[in-house]
Structures are given as C-alpha cells and as structure tokens.
Amino acid sequence: MGKMEIGIIIAIMLLGFSTHNGKAEIYMVMMEGEPVISYKGGVIGFEATAVDSDSDEKIDVTSEAVTSYAHHLEKRHDMLLGMLFDRGTYKKVYSYRHLINGFAVHITPEQAEILRQAPGVKSVERDWKVRRLTTHTPQFLGLPTGVWPTGGGFDKAGEDIILGFVDSGIHPNHPSFSTHNTEPYGPVPKYRGKCEVNPDTKRDFCNGKIIGAQHFAEAAKAAGAFNPSIDFDSPLDGDGHGSHTAAIAAGNNGIPVRMHGFEFGRASGMAPRARIAVYKALYRLFGGFVADVVAAIDQAVHDGVDILNLSVGPNSPPATTKTTFLNPFDATLLSAVKAGVFVAQAAGNGGPFPKTLLSFSPWIISVAAAVDDRRYKNHLTLGNGKILAGLGLSPATLANRTYTMVAANDVLLDSSVVKYSPSDCQRPEVLNKNLVEGNILLCGYSFNFVIGTASIKKVSETARSLGAIGFVLAVENVSPGTKFDPVPVGIPGILIADVSKSLELIDYYNVSTPRDWTGRVKSFKAVGSIGDGLNPILHKSAPQVALFSSRGPNIRDYSFEDADILKPDILAPGSLIWAAWAPNGTDEANYVGEEFAMVSGTSMAAPHIAGIAALVKQKHPHWSPAAIKSALMTTSTTIDRAERPLQAQQYSGSETMTFVQATPFDYGSGHVNPRAALDPGLVFDAGYEDYLGFLCTVPGVDANEIRKFSHSPCNYTLGRPSNLNSPSITISHLVGTQTVTRTVTNVAEEETYVITARMAPEIAIETSPPAMTLRPGASGKFTVTLTVRSVTGSYSFGEVLLKGSRRHKVRVPVVAMGYNR
C-alpha cells in the first residue's frame, strides 16, 4: 500500500464518518501533482507531457503519454474519493486533468472538511455561480475596407482559425452560421472536438462552419438546478446569448437583419470565415456553475481552439481564495494561455462604479463596452404642439395626421381587473377593444418591466390585437440606474424614458380628457402622433464608455486591495448590438421568438475582441496570446470620431446620466483599432513563467500557495508586480521614486523608435533610453521612472509613447497613485 493510501486511511480514522449532516453542494477540489499541460516527468511509469512554453510546439493530446497520464490522474481522484467516503454518499461530477489537476464533486460541508485535511489535496472550494455578461460594428471598426482586404476579403477573414465559445449554446440553423451560400469548408486537422447529436432531430450540430458542439451540465444536474425541458440537454441555445456572441465574433457576412417586416441593416461577424466551436455551460434560468465552465474550458483547450471567448463571469468575486488571480477559474485560464490559447473575457456590467470588474488576471484580455456611433431616437408630438423625445424602433403614424390617445386605465372592461396592473398593457383581454381601436394606447412603465415579467414586445402585441394605431409607454418613476434600450416593434410605438417628459404627457392628457364626478372619462380629446424611429442617427461623439461597463481599479484580493495590473484592458462596441438570436431564447423578453436581437453588455464587447484577435492570429499564426493582446492594446485609440478625448457615461448627483472624460480605469488602453492591430510594429511579449513570476511578487500571496499551483518554487527576479512585461504600467502604491522595466520585440522591418512620456503634474515621469533602433525580430529594453511630486489621494494618469521612424506608434498607458510612505 502506498504512502498516499496509508495517509488517507489515517485521516479517515482521525476524522470519523459524520459526513452526512449538511446539505450537499458542488465543491471544486484541487490536487497536488501536475496536470498534463505542465507535467515534466517524475512519476514512475509516465513520460513527461509538458512542452517548452517558449516554443510553438503544441501538446499532442492523442499521444500515449498524454492519455495514460490523464487516466492516471483521474484514477487518483476516484481512489481518493472511494477511500474517504462510502459509495452513494458522494457524486464525482468532473475530473480535471489537462489544465488543472482536480475534480468537482457533490458532497456535504462535513465531507468537504474531510477532503480539506486529506493528504494530496491542495484546496477545496465551494462552487460559486457564474452569469452571462449581457451589425453595424464591422463598418464602425473599419473592417470591410481596412482589415478584411489584407486577409483576402471577407470570404477569407479568419480562415481556419477556431473560436471557442463557452456560453449558452448555439442556434445551428441560423443564417449567420449557415453554409448554403459560402465556399465549402474543408477539414481542420488540428481540431479534435466532437459534435453532439440533437436528441430531437437526431442530427449533429455541425456543418463545417460550426466545427464542434458539446454541453456541460453535470454540476448543474447534481445541484438540482437543471431542467431539461427548459435548459435543453444538448448544445442547443435555450437562451439566445450564445448564438449572439458567436455571431458577433464569427457570424457570416452580410446577413439581412429583418424584424416585423423591416430591415435594420446587415449583420456580420468580425471574422466571418472563422470556425465556431461551441461549449455550452450557461443555462436559461440559473446561469451556470464554475465546475461546468471549467470543464468546458478544459475541453476546449484539449480540442485545439485558437481563441476562447468568455462572455461570462462570477456573480461576485469568490471569497474563498485570498488572491483574485488564483481562484480556480483564473488558474484554469492561465493554463489555457500556457497552451497557446488567446482568451477574451467580458469585464463585467457593474459600471459606472469603481472596482466592479469580474475579470482580473493579466494573462487574459478583459474587455469593456463602448457605445458606438449609432443612436435610435423617436418623438411624440402632442396636440398642444409639444414634442417629447423618446425611444422606439418603430414606423411613424401617418403623416399630417393626429390620433386620439386613450390611457389603459381609462379603457378597462371591468374595474375589478385593477389587480392585474392593467396600465402596463400586458393583458389585452382586460381592455375594451371598442375604445382602443384606431387610437394610440397610453401605457405605464411598471416595476414588472424592471424584473422582466413585462416587456415592450408584449405592449406592442396588446396594442396590435386591440386594433390600436400605436402605443406610448410612459415612465413615471424610475429606479436609479435603470437602462432603457430602444426595442424594434411592428407598429408605431415610443417609450418616454424621461420622467419629466412623461409628466408633461400625463398633464396634457388629463387637461384634455373631461371626466364625470366618478372619474369616468366622458370623451377622449387628447391627440398625438408618433415619429419614425427606424433610422439611426450617427454621432461623431462615438465611441463612449457605456454606463454599465465595469470600471477599475483592478483588485488583487477579496479585501479589494488595488492591484498593480490595469483592468479593463481594452474597449470594444457593446451597446445595442444586432446579432443572431435563438427563437426559443428568453434572455431578453423583447426578443422572444425572434431570429435577431439588439442587446447590450460587456458580453457583446468580448466577442468583438475575440473575432479581431482571430484576424491577428490569421496574419501572425505563431504569435503568443500575449503578443496578440499587446498588438490590440498598444494600437488602440483614446480619441473619438470628433478628435476629442474619449468620454464615459456616468451618473451625476441626481442619478441622471452625464458625460465625463474617460480614464484608463474606464477603457484600459483605449478603443480597439483592428487595422492598426494587424501591424503594431512592436509587441510586449510574456509567457507562463513570467506570469508565475508576477504571482510570486503580488503582496500578500503565500509562496506555498504558488508552489501548490505551479509545482515549482517562487522566482522573485521580477521584483515587483509592476515589472510584468505588460503593455500597460500600473503602480497602485507609489512612494518616492520607482523604476519599471519593459521589453519590446520588433515584429516589423528595422525601425528607430523615439521614446517619450507625459504624466499628470503630481507625478514626474522619465524614460530611458531616449531612442532605440531594432532590427526585425530583435528585442530592446526601456525603463520608466515615476517620482511622487505631491500626494493627492487619487490616481494620476499618463502614457509612454514609442514613435517609429516609419509609420508605427506604440502607446502604453501609465497609472499611479502617490503616497508619502
């Protein structure tokens, strides 16, 4: 009997068997011993499986060495559980073998405590939930003219690059993923994923464009959260979110967006020829479990995806690990990057408040959401001549004509129906069709809209079924932070989101509507007309940081101490994005049953970056994930279309929205510029060992925790976390003078770069050397020295600029807060 088995038996004797008192939950257990990605040998009978992190070589997951070592790890997981617990008292959900060594298991808190003290166990953490971080943009980003031609046109953009989506599945029959009108897709030998079969149609989900489709729900099932009739026990999208994100990144080019008989333009993915690999781990009602998401990521990397899109994040930072960077989610992503996979993750939707990010680590790119240049506005003209601004993607009422307006509360069939909140127009059966027909129906925006049990789509359906010419939805009071988006409807309709404008409408209606002594309307005399809201207005003030987009500073631990890593990393379109939808999707009540939806969130921003990263990867197939991230960041822009500094949507004191000058905590390095990213001139490269060195220097991190994670002692040569070779510089606690070092690699022709810097006056900044000349492929170092001049109690912002003698310009944001000590 081996030492491990003896230790386990002793542990059982010491701990006893009282294992069934608490309610069982999903726990993630990390084990000692290296996973496949980093195993360098040492276990008798098993050859090394790791490859040199500096080489382009990929692990051959089909090799005998990999399969046998992976089986060995799983056998150890099963043996540990079998020796600790009686059969039937636990359920192992997954074994993680490739990116991390561990497993997910459904056990009681008492059993979890026994596991924590068992030999060979590094950590035991209760699973925590994740959630979704919920076509015009290719033109806005300049892809058709500036980027696609360099890759052979849209019909070659992203060719043979595989994008993996850990999301809510896919609607495989959508035109955005169809292969009917495209050049045939050939095989991609490097991809090893599989296609599950739809249990209803008996056909698999793949068609050449969609190259893999799998789903992960074992943790959800074990926890009792899964409902197969709603969540679909297959890769089929039961939500809409997964189809939307896949189409943004890699949907077909030029797909007409049609709803209610109108065309709202043509949709295209960023990399329309890229392949799509689906890893469903999010579900309609409950979001998802980290255990399922980690299993999906592990499988995606094993299968050979090039890019991984994560429009998903934890409901809140998991409090069980001290360091944000070392929770099982981010640890798995570090191993994915070690395997050469570029990871784009949504930054979170907690804005505009500081420290609301849900994406922390320097090895992934965290994407903030921008409002692009397209706005949908509409107006209501009252009989007294007043014009009230509002939102509504709708046709207009007939020109030069006004229509009588009737309020829902004044056209009830029976006063007893008041209990149904009839004013929100969700139930046509309680309203009098004879009084509504041919008129404009006035409805009230109730709390039901906020919680999702009422929708503008249903208001439109109610008005149409009663023969109304159109509808008005008036917001009389609003919770701070309520976001109103325009919704496409098939009849004239408008949402008056400004409370003061709604009160003007109500005053006019009441003055114009005579009533008897009981309050019953004698005659409806208020009239109005609804404008045309179908055509967008293009604004030069774009892009702007969206109100909801999560803001920095980044945090290094769960006491919310600031980190020396800038987050978010980059800004991309994420507001009112048109893309594919699943007809059975319920993520957005206004798009139930539709083929397309226009939705907002950093969920929509991340796949823009994933798709653009696919274009960079296509042009530069041997670049590391860090090099691709660097190219995207250093070429981004901090000015808008009108040549002014980027603005951020923010709350004023009265909780109304205003605009402030944006900072790197809003946008990271700036708004993505795809054309420049293909030819950045210089890149800041980094690899797995660099990230381990970074972790070792993070204040408060236990070296033993790093050793457990990396299976090697800490290397402290980096000195400080701010010395990680990232394309941004952040010092959260600057005392006196501090110097940071950066290394750049020339990925273009020979060029001389002049290095300059500027910073807010309270902090002095110097760079050295003043210039450097680099040959193709050569690297060079430069230093940036920051000195506190005055302490203000707030962050200061600046930048380092490396201006090339040919055409390249490389910009590095600098963020620091000065202290006396």
Short mmCIF file of C-alpha atoms in Angstrom, two decimals, residues 15 36 51 80 89 92 143 169 202 224 322 410 434 486 660-661 665 677 693 765 769 808:
data_model
loop_
_atom_site.label_atom_id
_atom_site.label_comp_id
_atom_site.label_asym_id
_atom_site.label_seq_id
_atom_site.Cartn_x
_atom_site.Cartn_y
_atom_site.Cartn_z
CA LEU A 15 -11.81 12.43 11.26
CA VAL A 36 -0.99 17.35 -18.39
CA VAL A 51 6.17 21.21 -23.92
CA LEU A 80 -9.20 9.28 -3.04
CA THR A 89 -22.68 9.34 -0.30
CA LYS A 92 -18.00 12.99 -8.67
CA LEU A 143 -13.10 46.06 -41.06
CA GLY A 169 -25.05 27.05 -26.84
CA LYS A 202 -31.09 13.09 -34.46
CA GLY A 224 -30.68 20.01 -8.82
CA LYS A 322 -7.23 35.17 -0.95
CA ASP A 410 -59.49 54.52 -18.77
CA ASN A 434 -64.05 49.29 -28.91
CA PRO A 486 -34.87 51.00 -27.99
CA VAL A 660 -17.09 62.79 -18.04
CA GLN A 661 -13.65 62.48 -19.57
CA PHE A 665 -9.98 52.63 -15.48
CA ALA A 677 -3.52 45.88 -34.60
CA GLY A 693 6.93 35.44 -11.50
CA ILE A 765 7.92 60.65 -15.33
CA PRO A 769 16.93 55.43 -23.34
CA HIS A 808 4.35 52.76 -36.21
#
